[in-house]
Every structure is written in C-alpha cells, then in structure tokens.
Coordinates of C-alpha atoms in Angstrom, one line a residue:
M1 CA 0.0 0.0 0.0
H2 CA 1.4 3.4 -1.0
I3 CA 2.1 6.0 1.6
K4 CA -0.8 8.4 2.1
T5 CA 0.2 10.0 5.4
L6 CA 3.6 11.3 6.5
F7 CA 4.5 11.8 10.2
L8 CA 7.5 14.0 10.8
D9 CA 9.4 14.7 14.0
A10 CA 9.9 18.4 14.7
G11 CA 13.3 18.9 16.3
G12 CA 16.2 17.5 14.2
V13 CA 14.0 17.1 11.1
I14 CA 12.0 20.3 10.5
V15 CA 13.5 22.7 13.1
F16 CA 16.9 22.9 14.8
P17 CA 18.3 24.8 17.8
N18 CA 19.0 28.4 17.3
W19 CA 22.7 28.1 17.9
G20 CA 23.2 31.9 17.3
R21 CA 20.9 32.6 20.3
V22 CA 22.7 29.9 22.4
S23 CA 26.1 31.4 21.6
A24 CA 24.9 34.9 22.5
V25 CA 23.5 33.7 25.8
L26 CA 26.8 31.9 26.6
A27 CA 28.7 35.1 25.7
G28 CA 26.5 37.1 28.1
H29 CA 27.8 34.8 30.9
G30 CA 31.4 35.1 29.8
L31 CA 31.6 31.8 27.9
L32 CA 32.7 31.6 24.3
A33 CA 31.5 29.2 21.7
T34 CA 30.6 30.1 18.1
P35 CA 27.3 29.0 16.6
E36 CA 29.3 27.0 14.1
A37 CA 31.3 25.2 16.8
L38 CA 28.1 24.2 18.7
A39 CA 26.3 23.1 15.6
A40 CA 29.2 21.0 14.4
R41 CA 29.3 19.0 17.7
E42 CA 25.6 18.5 18.1
P43 CA 25.0 15.5 15.7
R44 CA 27.3 13.2 17.6
I45 CA 25.9 14.3 21.0
R46 CA 22.4 13.6 19.7
K47 CA 23.4 10.1 18.8
Q48 CA 25.2 9.7 22.2
I49 CA 21.9 10.4 24.1
D50 CA 20.1 8.0 21.7
E51 CA 20.4 5.2 24.3
P52 CA 17.5 3.0 25.3
T53 CA 18.2 3.0 29.0
L54 CA 18.3 6.9 29.2
I55 CA 15.2 7.2 27.0
G56 CA 13.3 4.7 29.0
S57 CA 14.2 6.3 32.4
A58 CA 14.1 10.0 31.7
P59 CA 11.5 12.3 30.2
D60 CA 12.3 14.4 27.2
E61 CA 12.9 17.6 29.3
K62 CA 15.5 15.8 31.4
R63 CA 17.3 14.4 28.4
G64 CA 17.3 18.0 27.0
R65 CA 19.4 19.2 29.9
R66 CA 21.8 16.3 29.4
Y67 CA 22.0 17.1 25.6
F68 CA 23.1 20.7 26.2
D69 CA 25.5 19.8 28.9
L70 CA 27.2 17.4 26.5
V71 CA 27.2 19.9 23.6
F72 CA 28.8 22.5 25.8
E73 CA 31.4 20.2 27.1
A74 CA 32.3 19.1 23.5
A75 CA 32.6 22.7 22.6
G76 CA 35.1 23.3 25.4
I77 CA 32.8 24.8 28.0
P78 CA 33.3 22.9 31.3
P79 CA 30.7 22.8 34.1
S80 CA 30.6 26.1 36.1
A81 CA 28.2 28.4 37.7
Q82 CA 28.2 30.6 34.6
R83 CA 27.3 27.6 32.4
D84 CA 24.4 26.7 34.8
A85 CA 23.2 30.3 34.6
A86 CA 23.3 30.3 30.8
L87 CA 21.3 27.1 30.8
D88 CA 18.7 28.6 33.1
E89 CA 18.3 31.5 30.7
L90 CA 18.0 29.3 27.7
R91 CA 15.5 27.1 29.5
A92 CA 13.4 30.1 30.3
Y93 CA 13.4 31.2 26.7
H94 CA 12.6 27.7 25.5
S95 CA 9.7 27.3 28.0
Q96 CA 8.1 30.4 26.5
H97 CA 9.1 30.5 22.8
N98 CA 10.9 27.1 22.0
L99 CA 14.6 27.3 21.2
W100 CA 14.2 24.9 18.2
E101 CA 13.5 27.7 15.8
T102 CA 16.0 27.4 13.0
I103 CA 14.5 26.1 9.7
P104 CA 17.0 24.7 7.1
A105 CA 16.5 26.1 3.6
D106 CA 15.3 22.7 2.2
V107 CA 12.5 22.2 4.7
V108 CA 9.6 24.3 3.4
P109 CA 10.1 23.3 -0.3
A110 CA 10.2 19.7 0.7
L111 CA 7.0 20.0 2.7
E112 CA 5.3 21.8 -0.2
R113 CA 6.4 19.0 -2.6
V114 CA 4.9 16.4 -0.3
R115 CA 1.6 18.3 -0.1
R116 CA 1.5 18.5 -3.9
M117 CA 1.7 14.7 -4.0
G118 CA -1.5 14.7 -2.0
L119 CA -0.2 13.3 1.2
Q120 CA -1.3 14.3 4.7
I121 CA 1.5 15.6 6.9
A122 CA 1.5 15.5 10.7
V123 CA 4.2 16.7 13.0
V124 CA 4.6 14.2 15.9
S125 CA 7.0 15.6 18.5
N126 CA 8.1 15.3 22.1
A127 CA 7.8 19.0 23.0
N128 CA 6.9 21.3 25.9
G129 CA 3.5 22.8 25.0
T130 CA 4.9 25.5 22.8
L131 CA 5.1 23.6 19.5
C132 CA 1.9 24.7 17.9
A133 CA 2.5 28.4 18.7
K134 CA 6.0 28.1 17.3
F135 CA 4.9 26.6 14.1
E136 CA 2.4 29.5 13.7
R137 CA 5.2 32.0 14.5
L138 CA 7.6 30.5 12.0
G139 CA 5.0 30.2 9.3
L140 CA 5.2 26.4 9.3
A141 CA 1.6 25.6 10.4
Q142 CA 0.3 26.2 6.9
C143 CA 2.7 23.5 5.6
V144 CA 1.2 20.6 7.7
D145 CA -2.2 19.2 8.5
C146 CA -1.7 19.0 12.3
V147 CA 0.9 19.4 15.0
I148 CA 0.9 16.9 17.9
D149 CA 2.8 18.2 20.9
S150 CA 3.5 15.5 23.5
A151 CA 3.0 17.9 26.4
E152 CA -0.6 18.6 25.2
I153 CA -1.7 15.0 25.1
G154 CA 0.3 13.7 28.0
V155 CA 2.4 10.9 26.4
E156 CA 5.8 11.0 24.7
K157 CA 7.5 9.0 22.0
P158 CA 8.5 6.1 22.0
D159 CA 5.1 5.4 23.6
P160 CA 3.0 4.2 20.6
R161 CA -0.1 6.0 21.9
I162 CA 1.2 9.3 20.6
F163 CA 1.2 7.8 17.1
E164 CA -2.2 6.2 17.6
H165 CA -3.6 9.5 18.7
T166 CA -2.3 11.1 15.5
L167 CA -3.7 8.4 13.3
E168 CA -7.1 8.9 14.9
R169 CA -6.8 12.7 14.6
L170 CA -6.2 12.5 10.8
G171 CA -8.4 9.4 10.1
A172 CA -5.3 7.8 8.7
R173 CA -4.4 4.1 8.4
R174 CA -1.2 2.8 10.0
E175 CA -0.5 0.6 6.9
S176 CA -0.3 3.7 4.7
T177 CA 1.6 5.9 7.1
L178 CA 5.3 6.6 7.3
H179 CA 7.1 8.3 10.2
V180 CA 10.5 10.1 9.8
G181 CA 12.5 11.1 12.8
D182 CA 16.1 11.6 13.9
I183 CA 16.4 9.5 17.2
Y184 CA 16.3 5.8 16.7
H185 CA 15.1 4.7 20.2
V186 CA 12.4 7.5 20.2
D187 CA 11.2 7.7 16.6
I188 CA 11.9 4.3 15.0
V189 CA 11.2 2.2 18.1
G190 CA 8.0 4.2 18.8
A191 CA 6.6 4.1 15.3
R192 CA 7.2 0.4 14.9
A193 CA 5.5 -0.3 18.2
A194 CA 2.4 1.4 16.7
G195 CA 2.7 -0.7 13.6
I196 CA 3.9 2.2 11.5
R197 CA 6.8 2.1 9.0
A198 CA 9.7 4.4 10.0
M199 CA 12.7 6.0 8.5
L200 CA 15.6 7.6 10.3
L201 CA 17.0 11.0 9.1
D202 CA 20.7 10.5 9.3
P203 CA 22.5 13.2 7.3
F204 CA 25.9 12.5 8.9
N205 CA 25.7 8.7 8.4
L206 CA 26.2 8.0 12.1
Y207 CA 23.7 5.1 12.3
T208 CA 25.1 2.6 9.9
E209 CA 24.8 -0.2 12.5
Y210 CA 21.1 0.4 13.2
P211 CA 18.5 -1.9 11.6
C212 CA 16.3 0.7 9.9
E213 CA 15.8 2.6 6.7
R214 CA 17.8 5.7 6.6
I215 CA 17.7 8.9 4.5
G216 CA 20.2 11.8 4.4
S217 CA 17.7 14.7 3.8
L218 CA 14.1 15.6 3.3
N219 CA 14.8 16.0 -0.4
E220 CA 15.9 12.3 -0.5
L221 CA 12.7 11.4 1.3
V222 CA 10.6 13.3 -1.3
E223 CA 12.3 11.4 -4.1
K224 CA 11.6 8.1 -2.4
L225 CA 8.0 8.7 -1.5
P226 CA 6.5 7.7 -4.9
Q227 CA 8.1 4.2 -4.5
C228 CA 7.1 3.8 -0.9

C-alpha cells in the first residue's frame, strides 16, 4: 500500500536549535563558543543520548538538559556556575518560545512538494507545549495538517499511543503511514510499536549499524515517496 500520510518529528527534522541565540547567551555569561562550533558538535551528541536506558528512564525535558551539557562540554565549556546560569536563561526562553526555531532552507520546499503529492502531513514531536504556537510564529503551520505536541496529550514517544492519537486525529491508516525522525530509540522504536513504517533521518551517516531505513535529507525522502 502506497504511503498516504507522513508523520515527521519536529526537532532535528524540521526545526533545529538556534545556535546563534545559544552562543549569544553563553557570551553574556562570559563563555565563548561560536554557533558553528556548537552546531558541528551537536549531531554526535544527539546520537550519544540516543540510548534506550536513558530514553526509558528520563522524560524528554531531562534528556534535553543532558543534551546541552554534552554539547557545551564538547565545545570546550566545562561545568561552572556561569554555564548553569546560561542554561537557566536558555531554559526560560525555551519554555516560552521554544529554542528549536531554525529552519533549514530545504524544509519548506520539501513539505510543499509532499503536499502537492496529495499526502497528509502530521508533526509528531516530544515537546513542551509551545510547538503549535512556534509553528504558527515560524510560518510552518500552513505546511502541515496537524501538529501533535506530547505535552498537550500527556504521552511521549516512544510510547505508541502518541502515534495512535495522531492516526485517529487524521483518520489515517497505519498501513499507509510513514514516520520520519532523527532519534532511533524514540522515533523508530516508537513508530514500529504502533505498527507504522519508519525512516531515520541520518544526514551524517552516524547510524550505519542500526537496523532501519535511513535517509540523508528531506529531499531524499521526497524522491523516495513515490516508490514507498
């Protein structure tokens, strides 16, 4: 059965951290790391926290703190009171606006191509209750059919119930749905538990040992969809 509905993770697929803002906040606390240095270290840190024990024992918010701690350490910023203060400032911004607010240039054109194919698109994300407002603010809401924020429904990936909720919301069938995410033990494991086919977005080819379909970009996904 051909794919008729596309589920997409938000962070790491559609939107990414605003490393310029992160760098500026760090600088305000006397800590130096360029946006480029932070962004360059992030992919391997994201894979490092993609660990089933951590994912199974900590909610997304707690993993987020660990994620930034590791990115900062990799960028040469050791633990300190200044780093904690910077993290507190970033957390306050994220809780109100959502720090994942950078949109790569290929995202909107790819979403528009998927819509022209006639597919439904749903964003299925572990988030903090700000995702819908952020998509409106960034002009992304018009590119998708619905946005599912885990904080609003009370269940996080990899729990299959978030996928089942989205299927019901769209009136979609699991057999004709594909989910694309960037964290194996959250996105791939969760989608499979709901009986949904899944692909891992792996632009840096870091997951070669993982048993799943992988793509390097949303453009590659769009090219594959007619054969899915």
